[in-house]
GROMACS .gro file of C-alpha atoms in nm:
model
  419
    1UNK     CA    1  -7.247  -2.458  -0.431
    2UNK     CA    2  -7.180  -2.511  -0.800
    3UNK     CA    3  -7.306  -2.836  -0.950
    4UNK     CA    4  -7.033  -3.103  -0.971
    5UNK     CA    5  -6.790  -2.918  -0.743
    6UNK     CA    6  -6.660  -3.117  -0.443
    7UNK     CA    7  -6.649  -2.951  -0.103
    8UNK     CA    8  -6.423  -3.065   0.181
    9UNK     CA    9  -6.473  -2.964   0.544
   10UNK     CA   10  -6.196  -2.919   0.799
   11UNK     CA   11  -6.412  -3.073   1.070
   12UNK     CA   12  -6.759  -3.107   1.214
   13UNK     CA   13  -6.746  -2.748   1.337
   14UNK     CA   14  -6.723  -2.614   0.983
   15UNK     CA   15  -6.985  -2.859   0.854
   16UNK     CA   16  -7.233  -2.755   1.124
   17UNK     CA   17  -7.134  -2.384   1.096
   18UNK     CA   18  -7.058  -2.368   1.466
   19UNK     CA   19  -7.072  -2.002   1.589
   20UNK     CA   20  -6.740  -2.034   1.773
   21UNK     CA   21  -6.576  -2.162   1.453
   22UNK     CA   22  -6.722  -1.882   1.243
   23UNK     CA   23  -6.600  -1.627   1.498
   24UNK     CA   24  -6.234  -1.703   1.417
   25UNK     CA   25  -6.269  -1.862   1.071
   26UNK     CA   26  -6.062  -1.592   0.901
   27UNK     CA   27  -5.774  -1.605   1.151
   28UNK     CA   28  -5.499  -1.873   1.176
   29UNK     CA   29  -5.420  -1.995   1.531
   30UNK     CA   30  -5.634  -1.718   1.688
   31UNK     CA   31  -5.665  -1.891   2.025
   32UNK     CA   32  -5.288  -1.876   2.079
   33UNK     CA   33  -5.189  -1.548   1.917
   34UNK     CA   34  -5.098  -1.269   2.162
   35UNK     CA   35  -5.353  -0.994   2.210
   36UNK     CA   36  -5.197  -0.650   2.178
   37UNK     CA   37  -5.323  -0.296   2.189
   38UNK     CA   38  -5.502  -0.144   1.890
   39UNK     CA   39  -5.263   0.025   1.647
   40UNK     CA   40  -5.405   0.021   1.293
   41UNK     CA   41  -5.778  -0.018   1.331
   42UNK     CA   42  -5.802  -0.386   1.240
   43UNK     CA   43  -6.015  -0.521   1.521
   44UNK     CA   44  -6.156  -0.860   1.605
   45UNK     CA   45  -6.525  -0.910   1.692
   46UNK     CA   46  -6.457  -0.829   2.056
   47UNK     CA   47  -6.302  -0.492   1.971
   48UNK     CA   48  -5.945  -0.602   2.041
   49UNK     CA   49  -5.674  -0.610   1.782
   50UNK     CA   50  -5.482  -0.939   1.729
   51UNK     CA   51  -5.131  -0.888   1.599
   52UNK     CA   52  -4.825  -1.111   1.587
   53UNK     CA   53  -4.466  -1.085   1.473
   54UNK     CA   54  -4.208  -1.345   1.368
   55UNK     CA   55  -4.103  -1.418   1.727
   56UNK     CA   56  -4.462  -1.481   1.835
   57UNK     CA   57  -4.514  -1.713   1.539
   58UNK     CA   58  -4.203  -1.919   1.625
   59UNK     CA   59  -4.318  -1.942   1.987
   60UNK     CA   60  -4.657  -2.063   1.870
   61UNK     CA   61  -4.509  -2.324   1.637
   62UNK     CA   62  -4.269  -2.448   1.905
   63UNK     CA   63  -4.554  -2.491   2.150
   64UNK     CA   64  -4.775  -2.665   1.891
   65UNK     CA   65  -4.506  -2.917   1.794
   66UNK     CA   66  -4.419  -2.989   2.158
   67UNK     CA   67  -4.785  -3.033   2.248
   68UNK     CA   68  -4.844  -3.267   1.955
   69UNK     CA   69  -4.537  -3.472   2.048
   70UNK     CA   70  -4.646  -3.506   2.409
   71UNK     CA   71  -4.997  -3.601   2.303
   72UNK     CA   72  -4.866  -3.869   2.067
   73UNK     CA   73  -4.631  -4.016   2.330
   74UNK     CA   74  -4.804  -4.281   2.538
   75UNK     CA   75  -4.505  -4.424   2.720
   76UNK     CA   76  -4.584  -4.658   3.008
   77UNK     CA   77  -4.518  -4.538   3.360
   78UNK     CA   78  -4.193  -4.683   3.492
   79UNK     CA   79  -4.104  -4.669   3.858
   80UNK     CA   80  -3.740  -4.658   3.963
   81UNK     CA   81  -3.684  -4.901   4.249
   82UNK     CA   82  -3.341  -4.917   4.416
   83UNK     CA   83  -3.153  -5.245   4.443
   84UNK     CA   84  -3.194  -5.436   4.767
   85UNK     CA   85  -2.857  -5.603   4.703
   86UNK     CA   86  -2.677  -5.402   4.439
   87UNK     CA   87  -2.432  -5.592   4.213
   88UNK     CA   88  -2.076  -5.477   4.271
   89UNK     CA   89  -2.012  -5.398   3.903
   90UNK     CA   90  -2.338  -5.213   3.837
   91UNK     CA   91  -2.418  -4.852   3.918
   92UNK     CA   92  -2.754  -4.708   3.801
   93UNK     CA   93  -2.698  -4.450   3.529
   94UNK     CA   94  -2.332  -4.546   3.478
   95UNK     CA   95  -2.252  -4.745   3.163
   96UNK     CA   96  -2.033  -5.055   3.161
   97UNK     CA   97  -1.830  -5.176   2.863
   98UNK     CA   98  -1.749  -5.537   2.775
   99UNK     CA   99  -1.516  -5.671   2.505
  100UNK     CA  100  -1.680  -5.930   2.284
  101UNK     CA  101  -1.673  -6.079   1.934
  102UNK     CA  102  -1.915  -6.064   1.644
  103UNK     CA  103  -1.897  -6.358   1.403
  104UNK     CA  104  -2.188  -6.431   1.172
  105UNK     CA  105  -2.242  -6.506   0.802
  106UNK     CA  106  -1.871  -6.477   0.726
  107UNK     CA  107  -1.834  -6.140   0.899
  108UNK     CA  108  -1.599  -6.100   1.193
  109UNK     CA  109  -1.524  -5.808   1.420
  110UNK     CA  110  -1.378  -5.753   1.762
  111UNK     CA  111  -1.632  -5.531   1.939
  112UNK     CA  112  -1.703  -5.342   2.260
  113UNK     CA  113  -2.058  -5.360   2.397
  114UNK     CA  114  -2.196  -5.069   2.599
  115UNK     CA  115  -2.448  -5.168   2.867
  116UNK     CA  116  -2.670  -4.988   3.117
  117UNK     CA  117  -2.820  -5.180   3.408
  118UNK     CA  118  -2.718  -5.503   3.238
  119UNK     CA  119  -2.885  -5.418   2.906
  120UNK     CA  120  -2.668  -5.393   2.590
  121UNK     CA  121  -2.753  -5.064   2.415
  122UNK     CA  122  -2.467  -4.995   2.174
  123UNK     CA  123  -2.191  -5.174   1.984
  124UNK     CA  124  -1.868  -5.021   1.859
  125UNK     CA  125  -1.539  -5.155   1.729
  126UNK     CA  126  -1.253  -5.257   1.954
  127UNK     CA  127  -0.953  -5.042   1.864
  128UNK     CA  128  -0.721  -5.282   2.045
  129UNK     CA  129  -0.788  -5.551   1.783
  130UNK     CA  130  -0.488  -5.616   1.558
  131UNK     CA  131  -0.721  -5.739   1.283
  132UNK     CA  132  -1.015  -5.499   1.253
  133UNK     CA  133  -0.852  -5.212   1.449
  134UNK     CA  134  -1.187  -5.077   1.567
  135UNK     CA  135  -1.372  -5.109   1.236
  136UNK     CA  136  -1.739  -5.216   1.220
  137UNK     CA  137  -2.026  -5.184   0.975
  138UNK     CA  138  -2.394  -5.096   0.997
  139UNK     CA  139  -2.500  -5.460   1.025
  140UNK     CA  140  -2.281  -5.522   1.328
  141UNK     CA  141  -2.391  -5.202   1.502
  142UNK     CA  142  -2.758  -5.287   1.436
  143UNK     CA  143  -2.719  -5.643   1.564
  144UNK     CA  144  -2.789  -5.523   1.919
  145UNK     CA  145  -3.154  -5.483   1.813
  146UNK     CA  146  -3.182  -5.861   1.773
  147UNK     CA  147  -3.167  -5.890   2.151
  148UNK     CA  148  -3.492  -5.693   2.179
  149UNK     CA  149  -3.685  -5.854   1.893
  150UNK     CA  150  -4.022  -5.966   2.034
  151UNK     CA  151  -4.075  -6.209   1.746
  152UNK     CA  152  -3.755  -6.406   1.798
  153UNK     CA  153  -3.781  -6.765   1.912
  154UNK     CA  154  -3.745  -6.810   2.287
  155UNK     CA  155  -3.715  -7.187   2.271
  156UNK     CA  156  -3.729  -7.491   2.042
  157UNK     CA  157  -4.025  -7.559   1.811
  158UNK     CA  158  -4.161  -7.891   1.686
  159UNK     CA  159  -4.396  -7.875   1.385
  160UNK     CA  160  -4.476  -7.512   1.464
  161UNK     CA  161  -4.555  -7.571   1.830
  162UNK     CA  162  -4.343  -7.480   2.132
  163UNK     CA  163  -4.150  -7.765   2.290
  164UNK     CA  164  -3.895  -7.818   2.565
  165UNK     CA  165  -3.528  -7.897   2.507
  166UNK     CA  166  -3.542  -8.242   2.669
  167UNK     CA  167  -3.811  -8.358   2.429
  168UNK     CA  168  -3.631  -8.214   2.126
  169UNK     CA  169  -3.295  -8.366   2.227
  170UNK     CA  170  -3.457  -8.702   2.287
  171UNK     CA  171  -3.626  -8.710   1.947
  172UNK     CA  172  -3.318  -8.586   1.759
  173UNK     CA  173  -3.086  -8.839   1.931
  174UNK     CA  174  -3.332  -9.120   1.864
  175UNK     CA  175  -3.352  -9.029   1.494
  176UNK     CA  176  -2.976  -8.988   1.449
  177UNK     CA  177  -2.906  -9.317   1.626
  178UNK     CA  178  -3.157  -9.491   1.401
  179UNK     CA  179  -2.991  -9.354   1.086
  180UNK     CA  180  -2.634  -9.439   1.189
  181UNK     CA  181  -2.746  -9.781   1.315
  182UNK     CA  182  -2.871  -9.865   0.967
  183UNK     CA  183  -2.551  -9.735   0.803
  184UNK     CA  184  -2.706  -9.412   0.669
  185UNK     CA  185  -2.526  -9.081   0.618
  186UNK     CA  186  -2.609  -8.759   0.799
  187UNK     CA  187  -2.515  -8.408   0.685
  188UNK     CA  188  -2.461  -8.119   0.925
  189UNK     CA  189  -2.478  -7.805   0.708
  190UNK     CA  190  -2.365  -7.469   0.847
  191UNK     CA  191  -2.208  -7.140   0.753
  192UNK     CA  192  -1.841  -7.082   0.826
  193UNK     CA  193  -1.782  -7.152   1.193
  194UNK     CA  194  -1.490  -6.973   1.361
  195UNK     CA  195  -1.570  -7.075   1.720
  196UNK     CA  196  -1.321  -7.332   1.860
  197UNK     CA  197  -1.570  -7.448   2.123
  198UNK     CA  198  -1.841  -7.506   1.862
  199UNK     CA  199  -1.593  -7.697   1.645
  200UNK     CA  200  -1.507  -7.921   1.940
  201UNK     CA  201  -1.876  -7.994   1.993
  202UNK     CA  202  -1.916  -8.082   1.624
  203UNK     CA  203  -1.618  -8.316   1.648
  204UNK     CA  204  -1.773  -8.486   1.951
  205UNK     CA  205  -2.100  -8.519   1.762
  206UNK     CA  206  -1.919  -8.672   1.463
  207UNK     CA  207  -1.743  -8.918   1.692
  208UNK     CA  208  -2.074  -9.028   1.842
  209UNK     CA  209  -2.251  -9.060   1.507
  210UNK     CA  210  -2.002  -9.212   1.263
  211UNK     CA  211  -2.209  -9.131   0.955
  212UNK     CA  212  -2.219  -8.755   1.021
  213UNK     CA  213  -2.040  -8.517   0.781
  214UNK     CA  214  -1.995  -8.145   0.851
  215UNK     CA  215  -2.038  -7.923   0.542
  216UNK     CA  216  -1.963  -7.550   0.557
  217UNK     CA  217  -2.108  -7.318   0.293
  218UNK     CA  218  -2.085  -6.940   0.248
  219UNK     CA  219  -2.331  -6.748   0.034
  220UNK     CA  220  -2.056  -6.498  -0.049
  221UNK     CA  221  -1.802  -6.770  -0.117
  222UNK     CA  222  -1.422  -6.748  -0.128
  223UNK     CA  223  -1.375  -7.114  -0.213
  224UNK     CA  224  -1.202  -7.027  -0.541
  225UNK     CA  225  -0.924  -6.850  -0.350
  226UNK     CA  226  -0.863  -7.134  -0.105
  227UNK     CA  227  -0.878  -7.395  -0.381
  228UNK     CA  228  -0.645  -7.185  -0.596
  229UNK     CA  229  -0.392  -7.168  -0.312
  230UNK     CA  230  -0.418  -7.543  -0.268
  231UNK     CA  231  -0.346  -7.590  -0.640
  232UNK     CA  232  -0.055  -7.345  -0.630
  233UNK     CA  233   0.107  -7.413  -0.293
  234UNK     CA  234  -0.073  -7.711  -0.141
  235UNK     CA  235  -0.234  -7.486   0.122
  236UNK     CA  236  -0.618  -7.465   0.105
  237UNK     CA  237  -0.643  -7.126   0.278
  238UNK     CA  238  -0.758  -6.773   0.210
  239UNK     CA  239  -0.437  -6.578   0.278
  240UNK     CA  240  -0.407  -6.253   0.470
  241UNK     CA  241  -0.373  -5.941   0.258
  242UNK     CA  242  -0.216  -5.612   0.365
  243UNK     CA  243  -0.325  -5.323   0.142
  244UNK     CA  244  -0.139  -5.071   0.360
  245UNK     CA  245   0.196  -5.201   0.230
  246UNK     CA  246   0.095  -5.193  -0.137
  247UNK     CA  247   0.201  -4.894  -0.346
  248UNK     CA  248   0.019  -5.033  -0.650
  249UNK     CA  249  -0.314  -5.215  -0.622
  250UNK     CA  250  -0.481  -5.390  -0.915
  251UNK     CA  251  -0.824  -5.539  -0.856
  252UNK     CA  252  -1.024  -5.738  -1.109
  253UNK     CA  253  -1.386  -5.744  -0.993
  254UNK     CA  254  -1.285  -5.768  -0.626
  255UNK     CA  255  -1.488  -5.525  -0.414
  256UNK     CA  256  -1.245  -5.542  -0.122
  257UNK     CA  257  -1.387  -5.225   0.037
  258UNK     CA  258  -1.744  -5.352   0.022
  259UNK     CA  259  -1.795  -5.727   0.026
  260UNK     CA  260  -1.482  -5.920  -0.074
  261UNK     CA  261  -1.326  -6.150   0.193
  262UNK     CA  262  -1.275  -5.905   0.486
  263UNK     CA  263  -1.375  -5.548   0.393
  264UNK     CA  264  -1.364  -5.409   0.749
  265UNK     CA  265  -1.000  -5.509   0.776
  266UNK     CA  266  -0.915  -5.386   0.426
  267UNK     CA  267  -1.081  -5.045   0.468
  268UNK     CA  268  -0.837  -4.949   0.744
  269UNK     CA  269  -0.538  -5.085   0.550
  270UNK     CA  270  -0.644  -4.910   0.230
  271UNK     CA  271  -0.694  -4.583   0.417
  272UNK     CA  272  -0.340  -4.598   0.554
  273UNK     CA  273  -0.199  -4.640   0.205
  274UNK     CA  274  -0.399  -4.343   0.074
  275UNK     CA  275  -0.312  -4.109   0.360
  276UNK     CA  276  -0.042  -3.845   0.305
  277UNK     CA  277   0.175  -3.682   0.570
  278UNK     CA  278   0.510  -3.521   0.639
  279UNK     CA  279   0.696  -3.849   0.601
  280UNK     CA  280   0.476  -3.979   0.319
  281UNK     CA  281   0.448  -3.776   0.000
  282UNK     CA  282   0.291  -4.039  -0.229
  283UNK     CA  283  -0.019  -4.244  -0.177
  284UNK     CA  284  -0.092  -4.585  -0.327
  285UNK     CA  285  -0.221  -4.604  -0.683
  286UNK     CA  286  -0.531  -4.811  -0.742
  287UNK     CA  287  -0.650  -4.968  -1.071
  288UNK     CA  288  -0.996  -5.127  -1.077
  289UNK     CA  289  -1.135  -5.346  -1.356
  290UNK     CA  290  -1.500  -5.428  -1.288
  291UNK     CA  291  -1.835  -5.493  -1.453
  292UNK     CA  292  -2.050  -5.314  -1.192
  293UNK     CA  293  -1.987  -4.993  -1.002
  294UNK     CA  294  -1.874  -5.084  -0.651
  295UNK     CA  295  -1.751  -4.892  -0.348
  296UNK     CA  296  -1.399  -5.004  -0.436
  297UNK     CA  297  -1.433  -4.888  -0.795
  298UNK     CA  298  -1.565  -4.549  -0.682
  299UNK     CA  299  -1.244  -4.499  -0.481
  300UNK     CA  300  -1.006  -4.614  -0.754
  301UNK     CA  301  -0.767  -4.380  -0.934
  302UNK     CA  302  -0.831  -4.559  -1.264
  303UNK     CA  303  -1.154  -4.751  -1.316
  304UNK     CA  304  -1.214  -4.959  -1.628
  305UNK     CA  305  -1.554  -5.103  -1.718
  306UNK     CA  306  -1.534  -5.460  -1.845
  307UNK     CA  307  -1.778  -5.742  -1.917
  308UNK     CA  308  -1.807  -6.027  -1.666
  309UNK     CA  309  -1.695  -6.264  -1.941
  310UNK     CA  310  -1.370  -6.067  -1.978
  311UNK     CA  311  -1.259  -6.111  -1.617
  312UNK     CA  312  -1.047  -6.422  -1.682
  313UNK     CA  313  -0.899  -6.273  -2.000
  314UNK     CA  314  -0.786  -5.959  -1.816
  315UNK     CA  315  -0.612  -6.172  -1.550
  316UNK     CA  316  -0.441  -6.368  -1.830
  317UNK     CA  317  -0.335  -6.043  -1.999
  318UNK     CA  318  -0.180  -5.914  -1.674
  319UNK     CA  319  -0.011  -6.250  -1.614
  320UNK     CA  320   0.143  -6.262  -1.964
  321UNK     CA  321   0.258  -5.898  -1.949
  322UNK     CA  322   0.428  -5.952  -1.612
  323UNK     CA  323   0.574  -6.288  -1.722
  324UNK     CA  324   0.726  -6.126  -2.030
  325UNK     CA  325   0.918  -5.876  -1.816
  326UNK     CA  326   1.016  -6.117  -1.537
  327UNK     CA  327   1.106  -6.426  -1.738
  328UNK     CA  328   0.797  -6.628  -1.652
  329UNK     CA  329   0.613  -6.869  -1.879
  330UNK     CA  330   0.313  -6.716  -2.060
  331UNK     CA  331  -0.030  -6.881  -2.084
  332UNK     CA  332  -0.265  -6.898  -2.379
  333UNK     CA  333  -0.532  -6.631  -2.404
  334UNK     CA  334  -0.534  -6.279  -2.271
  335UNK     CA  335  -0.570  -6.126  -2.615
  336UNK     CA  336  -0.733  -5.788  -2.657
  337UNK     CA  337  -0.671  -5.432  -2.548
  338UNK     CA  338  -0.807  -5.300  -2.221
  339UNK     CA  339  -0.797  -4.941  -2.107
  340UNK     CA  340  -0.541  -4.865  -1.831
  341UNK     CA  341  -0.400  -5.219  -1.847
  342UNK     CA  342  -0.054  -5.121  -1.976
  343UNK     CA  343  -0.019  -4.849  -1.712
  344UNK     CA  344  -0.130  -5.091  -1.439
  345UNK     CA  345   0.132  -5.349  -1.542
  346UNK     CA  346   0.405  -5.083  -1.559
  347UNK     CA  347   0.317  -4.966  -1.207
  348UNK     CA  348   0.318  -5.323  -1.078
  349UNK     CA  349   0.665  -5.386  -1.220
  350UNK     CA  350   0.798  -5.061  -1.073
  351UNK     CA  351   0.678  -5.167  -0.729
  352UNK     CA  352   0.781  -5.532  -0.709
  353UNK     CA  353   0.736  -5.654  -0.353
  354UNK     CA  354   0.520  -5.352  -0.276
  355UNK     CA  355   0.220  -5.427  -0.499
  356UNK     CA  356  -0.092  -5.641  -0.479
  357UNK     CA  357  -0.318  -5.806  -0.738
  358UNK     CA  358  -0.656  -5.949  -0.633
  359UNK     CA  359  -0.954  -6.093  -0.820
  360UNK     CA  360  -1.313  -6.150  -0.716
  361UNK     CA  361  -1.357  -6.459  -0.932
  362UNK     CA  362  -1.459  -6.782  -0.758
  363UNK     CA  363  -1.290  -6.986  -1.033
  364UNK     CA  364  -0.981  -7.164  -0.889
  365UNK     CA  365  -0.808  -7.147  -1.229
  366UNK     CA  366  -0.833  -6.766  -1.230
  367UNK     CA  367  -0.703  -6.753  -0.874
  368UNK     CA  368  -0.399  -6.967  -0.963
  369UNK     CA  369  -0.310  -6.707  -1.226
  370UNK     CA  370  -0.346  -6.432  -0.967
  371UNK     CA  371  -0.114  -6.629  -0.739
  372UNK     CA  372   0.136  -6.654  -1.024
  373UNK     CA  373   0.122  -6.278  -1.084
  374UNK     CA  374   0.186  -6.199  -0.718
  375UNK     CA  375   0.463  -6.460  -0.706
  376UNK     CA  376   0.643  -6.307  -1.006
  377UNK     CA  377   0.605  -5.964  -0.845
  378UNK     CA  378   0.761  -6.097  -0.520
  379UNK     CA  379   0.459  -5.993  -0.314
  380UNK     CA  380   0.447  -6.304  -0.094
  381UNK     CA  381   0.577  -6.229   0.252
  382UNK     CA  382   0.517  -5.857   0.191
  383UNK     CA  383   0.157  -5.776   0.098
  384UNK     CA  384   0.034  -6.139   0.110
  385UNK     CA  385   0.083  -6.384   0.396
  386UNK     CA  386  -0.046  -6.738   0.322
  387UNK     CA  387   0.085  -6.868   0.655
  388UNK     CA  388  -0.172  -6.654   0.837
  389UNK     CA  389  -0.500  -6.760   0.681
  390UNK     CA  390  -0.833  -6.581   0.702
  391UNK     CA  391  -1.063  -6.822   0.887
  392UNK     CA  392  -1.383  -6.624   0.825
  393UNK     CA  393  -1.422  -6.795   0.485
  394UNK     CA  394  -1.409  -7.174   0.520
  395UNK     CA  395  -1.699  -7.271   0.292
  396UNK     CA  396  -1.634  -7.560   0.055
  397UNK     CA  397  -1.836  -7.533  -0.267
  398UNK     CA  398  -1.733  -7.874  -0.399
  399UNK     CA  399  -1.859  -8.045  -0.081
  400UNK     CA  400  -2.183  -7.849  -0.108
  401UNK     CA  401  -2.235  -7.963  -0.468
  402UNK     CA  402  -2.164  -8.325  -0.366
  403UNK     CA  403  -2.412  -8.288  -0.078
  404UNK     CA  404  -2.684  -8.154  -0.313
  405UNK     CA  405  -2.628  -8.445  -0.551
  406UNK     CA  406  -2.629  -8.695  -0.266
  407UNK     CA  407  -2.947  -8.544  -0.126
  408UNK     CA  408  -3.130  -8.580  -0.457
  409UNK     CA  409  -3.009  -8.937  -0.497
  410UNK     CA  410  -3.115  -9.035  -0.146
  411UNK     CA  411  -2.760  -9.091  -0.018
  412UNK     CA  412  -2.822  -8.876   0.291
  413UNK     CA  413  -3.088  -9.006   0.528
  414UNK     CA  414  -3.073  -8.713   0.765
  415UNK     CA  415  -2.988  -8.341   0.739
  416UNK     CA  416  -2.922  -8.098   1.024
  417UNK     CA  417  -2.899  -7.726   0.941
  418UNK     CA  418  -2.711  -7.506   1.186
  419UNK     CA  419  -2.722  -7.128   1.164
   0.00000   0.00000   0.00000
């Protein structure tokens, strides 16, 4: 061995120069290769020739992989025991399907859950739903794994230790009664809640504890839209949008195919508008103005890169251009030239009542301008329906800010967080 050169051994057999190892050291997989008759004089130490072709090699590799997989699999032994009293709606090996609803973190979907022997194993969309029409996303499909998470809490905890519900309820009721008895305020903070039964329980809780205030907050907030509709029409709602009826779509930083308001619903609608057929020779035209590349921008016909600070100015520019052609009153601002803006406005005016303008801004003032644009284009009652609000976004940012200020000032004596 040369000085300074590192040597690596394949195993103890090579290190100890085991005779059996040396016997087949120059052959790969010799113990499995087929032994055939001598043909060319290349013999092994026993006088027999070892040859192999491509088919033998594939057989060897298939066996090796299968053997390694079986060796690595240490599944526990499970014994199948028949039911003594079999449930009427359960047949071993036959899947059952149940309609259900997924509603969490502002996402909603009507779903169908596939079960085997009472265990949910797969989630898919419910095509009978008039809202989502069978659409889901990866998060909803993967949510079934939460049911089998070994680390999830199986009961209440008090200061890191397991506790029983009676003890927890007793302590919580005692504390809440003490706060309301002294005239203190209590905040119940939650994400958007779409469950009628849960809302009834919160109302009962508020009636019992007069100082309790329910505050809803969404991380991906749509408060600007609901507040903008309240400022424009006196209706604090996020309206329903129908992209399938829009022949011209203009979006300003609204990723409606990825994260804006209700993407699962909008994906199906958008797809209908882009689909061509015998009775439909033109698909919808989509203009996207955005600061970051989004899924929606990647699907747009015309995508324009803009700065986040230009979002409000672009909405003003669209508003003034539409107002000039429809007899509306212009607003100050909106100066500057933006690529594809003139073509977008021209398309919007050509398709009055069959167009849609949306913005991802959470500024109510920007959303009031968007409402004005859609109103001048006569889109209400066609592609926008404010009478049928989207209840998956009910967070109130102004209440959340007031709660944060009240918490720092000591106004709230108790806080309950509900997931």
